PDB file of C-alpha atoms and ligand atoms in Angstrom:
ATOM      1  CA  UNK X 231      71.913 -43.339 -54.550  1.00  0.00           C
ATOM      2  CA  UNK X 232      73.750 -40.579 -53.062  1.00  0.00           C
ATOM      3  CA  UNK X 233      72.687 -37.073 -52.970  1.00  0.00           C
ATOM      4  CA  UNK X 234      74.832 -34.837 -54.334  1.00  0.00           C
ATOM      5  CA  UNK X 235      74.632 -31.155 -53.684  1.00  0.00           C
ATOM      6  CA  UNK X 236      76.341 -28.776 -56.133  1.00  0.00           C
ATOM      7  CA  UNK X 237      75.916 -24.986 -54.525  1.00  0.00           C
ATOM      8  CA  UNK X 238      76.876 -22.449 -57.301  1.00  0.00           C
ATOM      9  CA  UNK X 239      78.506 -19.159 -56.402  1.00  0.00           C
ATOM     10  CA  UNK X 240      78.325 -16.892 -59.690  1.00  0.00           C
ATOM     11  CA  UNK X 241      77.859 -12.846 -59.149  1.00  0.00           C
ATOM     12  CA  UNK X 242      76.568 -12.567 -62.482  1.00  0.00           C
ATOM     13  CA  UNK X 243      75.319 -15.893 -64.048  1.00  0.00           C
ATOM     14  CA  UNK X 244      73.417 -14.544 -66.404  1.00  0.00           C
ATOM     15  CA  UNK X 245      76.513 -13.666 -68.964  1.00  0.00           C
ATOM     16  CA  UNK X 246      77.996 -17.325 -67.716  1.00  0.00           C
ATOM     17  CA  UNK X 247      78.667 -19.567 -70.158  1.00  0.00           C
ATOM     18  CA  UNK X 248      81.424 -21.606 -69.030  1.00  0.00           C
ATOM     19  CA  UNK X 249      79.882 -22.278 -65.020  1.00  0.00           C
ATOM     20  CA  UNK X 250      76.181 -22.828 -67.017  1.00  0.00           C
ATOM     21  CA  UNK X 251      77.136 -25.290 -68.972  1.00  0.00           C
ATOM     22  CA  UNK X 252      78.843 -27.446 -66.224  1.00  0.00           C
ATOM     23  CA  UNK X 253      75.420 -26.712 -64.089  1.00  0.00           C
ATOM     24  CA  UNK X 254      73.367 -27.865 -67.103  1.00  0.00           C
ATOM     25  CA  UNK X 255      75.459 -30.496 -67.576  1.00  0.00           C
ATOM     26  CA  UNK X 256      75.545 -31.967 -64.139  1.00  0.00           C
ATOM     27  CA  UNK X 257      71.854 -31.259 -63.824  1.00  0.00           C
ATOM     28  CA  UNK X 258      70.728 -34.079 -65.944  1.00  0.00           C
ATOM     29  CA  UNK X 259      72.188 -36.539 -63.170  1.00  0.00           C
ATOM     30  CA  UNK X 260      70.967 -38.598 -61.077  1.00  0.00           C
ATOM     31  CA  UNK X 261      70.734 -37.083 -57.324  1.00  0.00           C
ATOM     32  CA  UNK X 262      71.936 -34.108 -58.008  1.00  0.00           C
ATOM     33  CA  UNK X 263      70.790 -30.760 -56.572  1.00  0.00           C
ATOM     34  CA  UNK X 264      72.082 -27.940 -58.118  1.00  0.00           C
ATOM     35  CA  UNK X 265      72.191 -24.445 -56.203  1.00  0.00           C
ATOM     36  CA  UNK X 266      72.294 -20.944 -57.723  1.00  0.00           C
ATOM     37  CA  UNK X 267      73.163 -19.020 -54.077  1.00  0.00           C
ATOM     38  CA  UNK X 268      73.852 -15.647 -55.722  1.00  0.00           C
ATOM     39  CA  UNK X 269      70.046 -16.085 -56.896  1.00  0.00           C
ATOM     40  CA  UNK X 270      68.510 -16.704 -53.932  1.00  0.00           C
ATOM     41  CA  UNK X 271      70.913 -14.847 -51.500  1.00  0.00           C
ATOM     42  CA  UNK X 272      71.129 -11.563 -53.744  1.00  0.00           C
ATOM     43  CA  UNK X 273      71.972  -9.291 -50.820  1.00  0.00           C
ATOM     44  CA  UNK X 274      74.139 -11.660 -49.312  1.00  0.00           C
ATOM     45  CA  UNK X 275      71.823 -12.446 -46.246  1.00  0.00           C
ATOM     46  CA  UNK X 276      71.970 -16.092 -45.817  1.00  0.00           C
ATOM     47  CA  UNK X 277      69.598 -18.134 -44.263  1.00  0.00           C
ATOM     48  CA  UNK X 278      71.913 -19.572 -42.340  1.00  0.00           C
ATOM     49  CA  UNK X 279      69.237 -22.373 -40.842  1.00  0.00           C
ATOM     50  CA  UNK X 280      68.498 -23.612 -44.614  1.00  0.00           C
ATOM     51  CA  UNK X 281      72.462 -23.903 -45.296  1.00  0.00           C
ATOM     52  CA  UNK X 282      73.159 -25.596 -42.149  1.00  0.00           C
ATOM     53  CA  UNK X 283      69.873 -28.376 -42.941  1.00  0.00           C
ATOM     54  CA  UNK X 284      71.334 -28.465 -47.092  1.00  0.00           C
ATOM     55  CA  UNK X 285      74.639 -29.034 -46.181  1.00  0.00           C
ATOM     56  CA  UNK X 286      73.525 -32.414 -43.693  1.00  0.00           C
ATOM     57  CA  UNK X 287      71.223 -33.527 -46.081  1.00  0.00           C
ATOM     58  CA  UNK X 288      74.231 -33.765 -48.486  1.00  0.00           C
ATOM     59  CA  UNK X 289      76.314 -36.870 -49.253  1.00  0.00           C
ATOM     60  CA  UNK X 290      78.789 -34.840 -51.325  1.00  0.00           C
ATOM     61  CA  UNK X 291      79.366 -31.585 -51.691  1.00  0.00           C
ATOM     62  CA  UNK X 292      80.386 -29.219 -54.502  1.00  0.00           C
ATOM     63  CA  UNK X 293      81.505 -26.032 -54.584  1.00  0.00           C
ATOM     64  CA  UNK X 294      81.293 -24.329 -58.223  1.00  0.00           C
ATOM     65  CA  UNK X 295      82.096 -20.876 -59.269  1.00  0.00           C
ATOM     66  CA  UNK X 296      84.171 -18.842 -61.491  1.00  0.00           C
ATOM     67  CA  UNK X 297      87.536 -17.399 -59.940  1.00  0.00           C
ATOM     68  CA  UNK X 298      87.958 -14.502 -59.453  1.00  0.00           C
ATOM     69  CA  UNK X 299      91.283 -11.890 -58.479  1.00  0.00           C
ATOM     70  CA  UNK X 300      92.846 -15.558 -57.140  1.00  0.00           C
ATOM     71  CA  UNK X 301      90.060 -15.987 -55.244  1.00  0.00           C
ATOM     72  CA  UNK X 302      86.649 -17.198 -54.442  1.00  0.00           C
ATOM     73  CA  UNK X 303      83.583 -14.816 -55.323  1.00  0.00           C
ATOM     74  CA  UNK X 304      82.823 -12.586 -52.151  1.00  0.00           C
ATOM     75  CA  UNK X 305      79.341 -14.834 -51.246  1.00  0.00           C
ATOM     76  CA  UNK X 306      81.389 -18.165 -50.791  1.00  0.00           C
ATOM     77  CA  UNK X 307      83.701 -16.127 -48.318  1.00  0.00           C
ATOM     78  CA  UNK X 308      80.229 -15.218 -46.557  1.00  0.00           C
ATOM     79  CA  UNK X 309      79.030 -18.412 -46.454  1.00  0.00           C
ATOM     80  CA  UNK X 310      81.848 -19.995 -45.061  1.00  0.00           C
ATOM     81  CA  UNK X 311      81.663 -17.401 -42.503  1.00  0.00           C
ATOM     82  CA  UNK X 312      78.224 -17.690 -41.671  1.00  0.00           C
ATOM     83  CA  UNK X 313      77.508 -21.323 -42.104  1.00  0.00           C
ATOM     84  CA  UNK X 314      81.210 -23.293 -41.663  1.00  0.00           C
ATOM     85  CA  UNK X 315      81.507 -21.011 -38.930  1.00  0.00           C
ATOM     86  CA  UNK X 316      78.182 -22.093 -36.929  1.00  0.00           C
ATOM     87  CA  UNK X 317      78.616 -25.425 -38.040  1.00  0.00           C
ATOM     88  CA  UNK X 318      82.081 -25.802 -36.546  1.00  0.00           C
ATOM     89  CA  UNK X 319      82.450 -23.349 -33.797  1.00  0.00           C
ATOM     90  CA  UNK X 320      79.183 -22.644 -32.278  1.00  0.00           C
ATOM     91  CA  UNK X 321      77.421 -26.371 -33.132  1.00  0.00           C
ATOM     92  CA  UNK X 322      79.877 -28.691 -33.722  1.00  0.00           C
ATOM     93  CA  UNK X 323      78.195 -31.724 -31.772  1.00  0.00           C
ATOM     94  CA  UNK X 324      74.839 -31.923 -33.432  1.00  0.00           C
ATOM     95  CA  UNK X 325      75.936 -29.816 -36.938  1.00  0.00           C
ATOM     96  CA  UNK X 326      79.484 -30.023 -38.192  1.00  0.00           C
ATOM     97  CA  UNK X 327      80.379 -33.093 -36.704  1.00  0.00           C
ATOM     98  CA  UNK X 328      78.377 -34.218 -38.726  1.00  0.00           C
ATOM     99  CA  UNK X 329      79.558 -33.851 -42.123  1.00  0.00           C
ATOM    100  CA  UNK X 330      82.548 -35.233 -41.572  1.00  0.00           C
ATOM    101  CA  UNK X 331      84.105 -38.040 -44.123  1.00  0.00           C
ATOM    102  CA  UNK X 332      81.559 -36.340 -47.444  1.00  0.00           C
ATOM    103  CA  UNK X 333      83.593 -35.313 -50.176  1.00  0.00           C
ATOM    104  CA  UNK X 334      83.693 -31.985 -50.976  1.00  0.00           C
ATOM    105  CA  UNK X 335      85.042 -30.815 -54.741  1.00  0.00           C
ATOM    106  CA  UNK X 336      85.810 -27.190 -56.010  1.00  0.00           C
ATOM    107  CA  UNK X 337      84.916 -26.751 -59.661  1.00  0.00           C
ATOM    108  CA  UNK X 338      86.536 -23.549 -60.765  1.00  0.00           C
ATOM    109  CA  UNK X 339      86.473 -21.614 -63.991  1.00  0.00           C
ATOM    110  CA  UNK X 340      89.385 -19.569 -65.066  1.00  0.00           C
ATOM    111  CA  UNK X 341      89.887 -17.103 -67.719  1.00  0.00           C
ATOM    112  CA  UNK X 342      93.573 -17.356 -68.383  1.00  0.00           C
ATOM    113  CA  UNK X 343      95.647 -19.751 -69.731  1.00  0.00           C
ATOM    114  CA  UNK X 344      96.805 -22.926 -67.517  1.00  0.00           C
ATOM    115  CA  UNK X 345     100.566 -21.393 -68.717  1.00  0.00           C
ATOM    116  CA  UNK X 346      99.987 -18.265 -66.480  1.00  0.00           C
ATOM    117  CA  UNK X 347      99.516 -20.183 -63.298  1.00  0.00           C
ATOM    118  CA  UNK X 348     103.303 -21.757 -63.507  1.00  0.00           C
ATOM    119  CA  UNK X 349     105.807 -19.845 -61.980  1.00  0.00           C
ATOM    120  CA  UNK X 350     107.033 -18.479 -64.916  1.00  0.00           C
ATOM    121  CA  UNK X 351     103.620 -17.267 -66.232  1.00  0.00           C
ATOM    122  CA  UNK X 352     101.306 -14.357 -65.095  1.00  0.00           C
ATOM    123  CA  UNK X 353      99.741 -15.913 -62.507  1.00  0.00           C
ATOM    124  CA  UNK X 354     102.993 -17.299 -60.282  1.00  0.00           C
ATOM    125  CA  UNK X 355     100.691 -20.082 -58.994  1.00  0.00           C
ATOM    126  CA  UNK X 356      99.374 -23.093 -59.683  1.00  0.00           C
ATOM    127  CA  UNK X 357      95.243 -22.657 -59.092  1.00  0.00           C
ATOM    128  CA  UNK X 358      95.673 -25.850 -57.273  1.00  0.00           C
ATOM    129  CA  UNK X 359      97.899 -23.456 -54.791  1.00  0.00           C
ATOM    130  CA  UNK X 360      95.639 -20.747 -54.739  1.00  0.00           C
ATOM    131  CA  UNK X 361      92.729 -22.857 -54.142  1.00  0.00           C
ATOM    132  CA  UNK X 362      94.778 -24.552 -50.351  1.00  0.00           C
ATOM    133  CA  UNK X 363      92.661 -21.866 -48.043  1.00  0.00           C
ATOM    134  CA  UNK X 364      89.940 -24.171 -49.635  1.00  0.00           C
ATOM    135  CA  UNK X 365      91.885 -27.049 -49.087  1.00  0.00           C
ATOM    136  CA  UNK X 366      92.266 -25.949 -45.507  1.00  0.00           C
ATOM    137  CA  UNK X 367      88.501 -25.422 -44.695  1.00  0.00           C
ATOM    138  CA  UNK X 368      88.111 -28.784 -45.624  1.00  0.00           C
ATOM    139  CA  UNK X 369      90.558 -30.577 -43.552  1.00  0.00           C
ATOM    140  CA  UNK X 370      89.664 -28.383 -40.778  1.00  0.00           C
ATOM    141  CA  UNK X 371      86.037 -29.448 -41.416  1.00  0.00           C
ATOM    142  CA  UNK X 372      87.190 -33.405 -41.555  1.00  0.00           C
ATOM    143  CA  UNK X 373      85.745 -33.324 -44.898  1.00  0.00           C
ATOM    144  CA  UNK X 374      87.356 -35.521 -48.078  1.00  0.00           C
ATOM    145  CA  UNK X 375      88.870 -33.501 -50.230  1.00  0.00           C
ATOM    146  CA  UNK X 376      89.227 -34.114 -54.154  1.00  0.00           C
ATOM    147  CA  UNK X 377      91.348 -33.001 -56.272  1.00  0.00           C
ATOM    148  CA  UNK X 378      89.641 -29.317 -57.985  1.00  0.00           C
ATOM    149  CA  UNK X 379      87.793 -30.039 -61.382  1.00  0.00           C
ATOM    150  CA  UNK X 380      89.519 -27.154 -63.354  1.00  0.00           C
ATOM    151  CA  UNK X 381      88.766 -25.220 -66.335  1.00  0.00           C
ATOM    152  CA  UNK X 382      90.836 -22.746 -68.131  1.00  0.00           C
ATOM    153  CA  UNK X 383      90.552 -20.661 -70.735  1.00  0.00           C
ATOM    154  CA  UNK X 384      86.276 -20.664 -69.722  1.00  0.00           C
ATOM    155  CA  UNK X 385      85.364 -17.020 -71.501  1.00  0.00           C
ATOM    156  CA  UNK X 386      86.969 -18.674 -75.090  1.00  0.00           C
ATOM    157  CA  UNK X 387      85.565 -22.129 -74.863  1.00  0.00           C
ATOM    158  CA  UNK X 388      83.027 -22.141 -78.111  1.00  0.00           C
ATOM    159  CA  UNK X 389      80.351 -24.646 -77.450  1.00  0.00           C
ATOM    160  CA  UNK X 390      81.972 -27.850 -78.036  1.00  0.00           C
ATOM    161  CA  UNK X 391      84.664 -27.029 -75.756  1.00  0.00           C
ATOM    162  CA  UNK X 392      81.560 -26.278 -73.502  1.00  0.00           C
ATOM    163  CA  UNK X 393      80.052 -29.409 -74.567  1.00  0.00           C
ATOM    164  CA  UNK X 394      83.218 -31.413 -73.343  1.00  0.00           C
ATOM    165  CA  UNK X 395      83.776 -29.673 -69.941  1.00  0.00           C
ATOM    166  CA  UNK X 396      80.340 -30.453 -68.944  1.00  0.00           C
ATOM    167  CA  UNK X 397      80.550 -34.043 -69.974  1.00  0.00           C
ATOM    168  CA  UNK X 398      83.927 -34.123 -67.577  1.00  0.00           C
ATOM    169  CA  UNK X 399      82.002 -32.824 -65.009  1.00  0.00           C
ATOM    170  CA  UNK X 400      79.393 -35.190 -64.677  1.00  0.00           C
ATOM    171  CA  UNK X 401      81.673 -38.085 -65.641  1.00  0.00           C
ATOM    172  CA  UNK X 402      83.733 -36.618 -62.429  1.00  0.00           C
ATOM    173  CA  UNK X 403      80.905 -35.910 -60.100  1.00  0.00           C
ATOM    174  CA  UNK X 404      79.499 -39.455 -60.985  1.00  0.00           C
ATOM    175  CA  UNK X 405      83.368 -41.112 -59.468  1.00  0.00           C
ATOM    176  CA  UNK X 406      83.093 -38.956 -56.823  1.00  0.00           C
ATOM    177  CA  UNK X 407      83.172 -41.145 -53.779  1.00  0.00           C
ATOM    178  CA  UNK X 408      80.034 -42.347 -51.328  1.00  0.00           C
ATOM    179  CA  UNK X 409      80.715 -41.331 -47.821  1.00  0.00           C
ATOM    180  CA  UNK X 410      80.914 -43.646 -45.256  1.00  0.00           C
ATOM    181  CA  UNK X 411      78.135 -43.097 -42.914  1.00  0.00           C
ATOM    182  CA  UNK X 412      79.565 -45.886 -39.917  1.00  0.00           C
ATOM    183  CA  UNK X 413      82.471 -42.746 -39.955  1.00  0.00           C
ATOM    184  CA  UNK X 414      80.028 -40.659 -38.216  1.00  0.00           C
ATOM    185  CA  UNK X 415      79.787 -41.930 -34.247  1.00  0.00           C
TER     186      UNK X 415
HETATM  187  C1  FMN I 435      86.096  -9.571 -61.215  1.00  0.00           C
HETATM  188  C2  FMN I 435      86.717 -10.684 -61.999  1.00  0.00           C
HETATM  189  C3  FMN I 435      87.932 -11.198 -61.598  1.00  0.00           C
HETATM  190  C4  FMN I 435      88.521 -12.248 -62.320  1.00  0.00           C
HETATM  191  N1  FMN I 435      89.702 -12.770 -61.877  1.00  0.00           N
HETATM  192  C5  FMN I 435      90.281 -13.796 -62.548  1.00  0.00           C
HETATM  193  C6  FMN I 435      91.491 -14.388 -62.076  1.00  0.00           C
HETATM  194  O1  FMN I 435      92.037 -14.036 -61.038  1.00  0.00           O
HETATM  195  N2  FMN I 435      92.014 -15.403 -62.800  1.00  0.00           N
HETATM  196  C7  FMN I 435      91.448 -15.866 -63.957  1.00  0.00           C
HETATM  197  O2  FMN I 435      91.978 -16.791 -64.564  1.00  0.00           O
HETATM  198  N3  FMN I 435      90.281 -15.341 -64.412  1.00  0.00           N
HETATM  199  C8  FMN I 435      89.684 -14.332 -63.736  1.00  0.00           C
HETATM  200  N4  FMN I 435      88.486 -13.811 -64.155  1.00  0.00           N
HETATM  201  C9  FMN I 435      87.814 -14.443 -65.310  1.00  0.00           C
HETATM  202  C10 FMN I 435      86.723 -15.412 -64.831  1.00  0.00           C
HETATM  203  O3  FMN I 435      87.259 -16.427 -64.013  1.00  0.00           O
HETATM  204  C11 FMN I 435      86.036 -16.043 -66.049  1.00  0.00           C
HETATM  205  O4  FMN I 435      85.455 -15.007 -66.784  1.00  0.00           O
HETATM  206  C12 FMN I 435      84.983 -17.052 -65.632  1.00  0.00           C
HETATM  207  O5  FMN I 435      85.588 -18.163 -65.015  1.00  0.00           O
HETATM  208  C13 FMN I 435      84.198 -17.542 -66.840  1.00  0.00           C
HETATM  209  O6  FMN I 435      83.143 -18.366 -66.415  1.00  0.00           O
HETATM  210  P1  FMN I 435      81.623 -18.032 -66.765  1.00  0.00           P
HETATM  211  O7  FMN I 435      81.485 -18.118 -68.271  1.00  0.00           O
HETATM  212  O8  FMN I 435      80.816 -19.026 -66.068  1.00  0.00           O
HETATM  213  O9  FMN I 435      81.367 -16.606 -66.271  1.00  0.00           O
HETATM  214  C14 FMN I 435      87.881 -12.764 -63.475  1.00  0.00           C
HETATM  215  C15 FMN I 435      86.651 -12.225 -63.870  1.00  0.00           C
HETATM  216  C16 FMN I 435      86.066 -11.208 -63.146  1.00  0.00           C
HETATM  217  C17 FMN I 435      84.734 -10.656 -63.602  1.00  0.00           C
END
């Protein structure tokens, strides 16, 4: 079975509703290891040795947080920074190398509705658009990028709409694909 890492990035999970109930949801599957970094990296110092060993031990890798001014929360920024950038700069023959083929998948919540990210709407973009530095990373990184698990609308979804997202989720985690390990030489 493969193990499936899921690091959260929430500043302020405790009024979530919207990223809890996709961690809760996802939770209750099998080989899944669900991360709250805000929690344990409060002021932002990451233990950039721990990342490094989570991230290998992964098959598939999730990013999930709540967007925020078009953007990523400021602690995914820093751990790209500190951990992509050790990983693929500084130890790229015995760390990042090594995660290349695992699927990686952003799960972003949005306030708004999906009409404000057209270009007609609020928003101009498409969070698919705004999401392509993401999309970047992971190409650079030679990971396998899946199409973003989206939510809208996350601050008015009443608990069935919760209840629905987070069986999406897992159904989606649970397709995502198993890397192929004969990839990595
Ligand atoms: C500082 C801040 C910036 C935000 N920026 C955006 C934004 O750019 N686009 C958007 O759709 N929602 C934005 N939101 C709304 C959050 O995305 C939304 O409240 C969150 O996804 C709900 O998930 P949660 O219940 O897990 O907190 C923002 C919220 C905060 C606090």
């Amino acid at each position: 079975m493969p193990n499936t890492l899921i690091l959260l990035f929430h500043p302020d999970f405790a009024s979530s509703n919207a990223n809890r109930a996709l961690c809760e949801a996802a939770a209750g599957l099998p080989g899944i290891t669900v991360v709250d970094m805000q929690a344990l990296y409060p002021d932002g110092a990451i233990d950039v040795d721990a990342e490094v060993a989570r991230l290998l031990a992964a098959d598939r890798i999730v990013l999930q947080f709540p967007v925020q001014w078009y953007s990523t929360p400021p602690l995914l920024k820093a751990w790209q920074d500190a951990v992509l950038t050790r990983m693929f700069y500084l130890a790229y023959q015995d760390e990042g190398r090594l995660l290349a083929g695992k699927p990686v998948l952003i799960a972003a919540t949005a306030g708004n509705v999906p009409e404000a990210y057209t270009p007609a709407g609020q928003n101009r973009f498409s969070l698919r658009d705004l999401l392509r530095p993401l999309e970047a990373t992971a190409h650079r990184c030679s990971l396998d990028w899946q199409d973003p698990f989206l939510i809208y609308e996350a601050r008015k979804a009443d608990t069935e709409a919760l209840r629905l997202a987070g069986e999406h989720y897992a159904r989606r985690i649970g397709r995502l694909p198993c890397p192929i390990p004969e990839r990595v030489q």
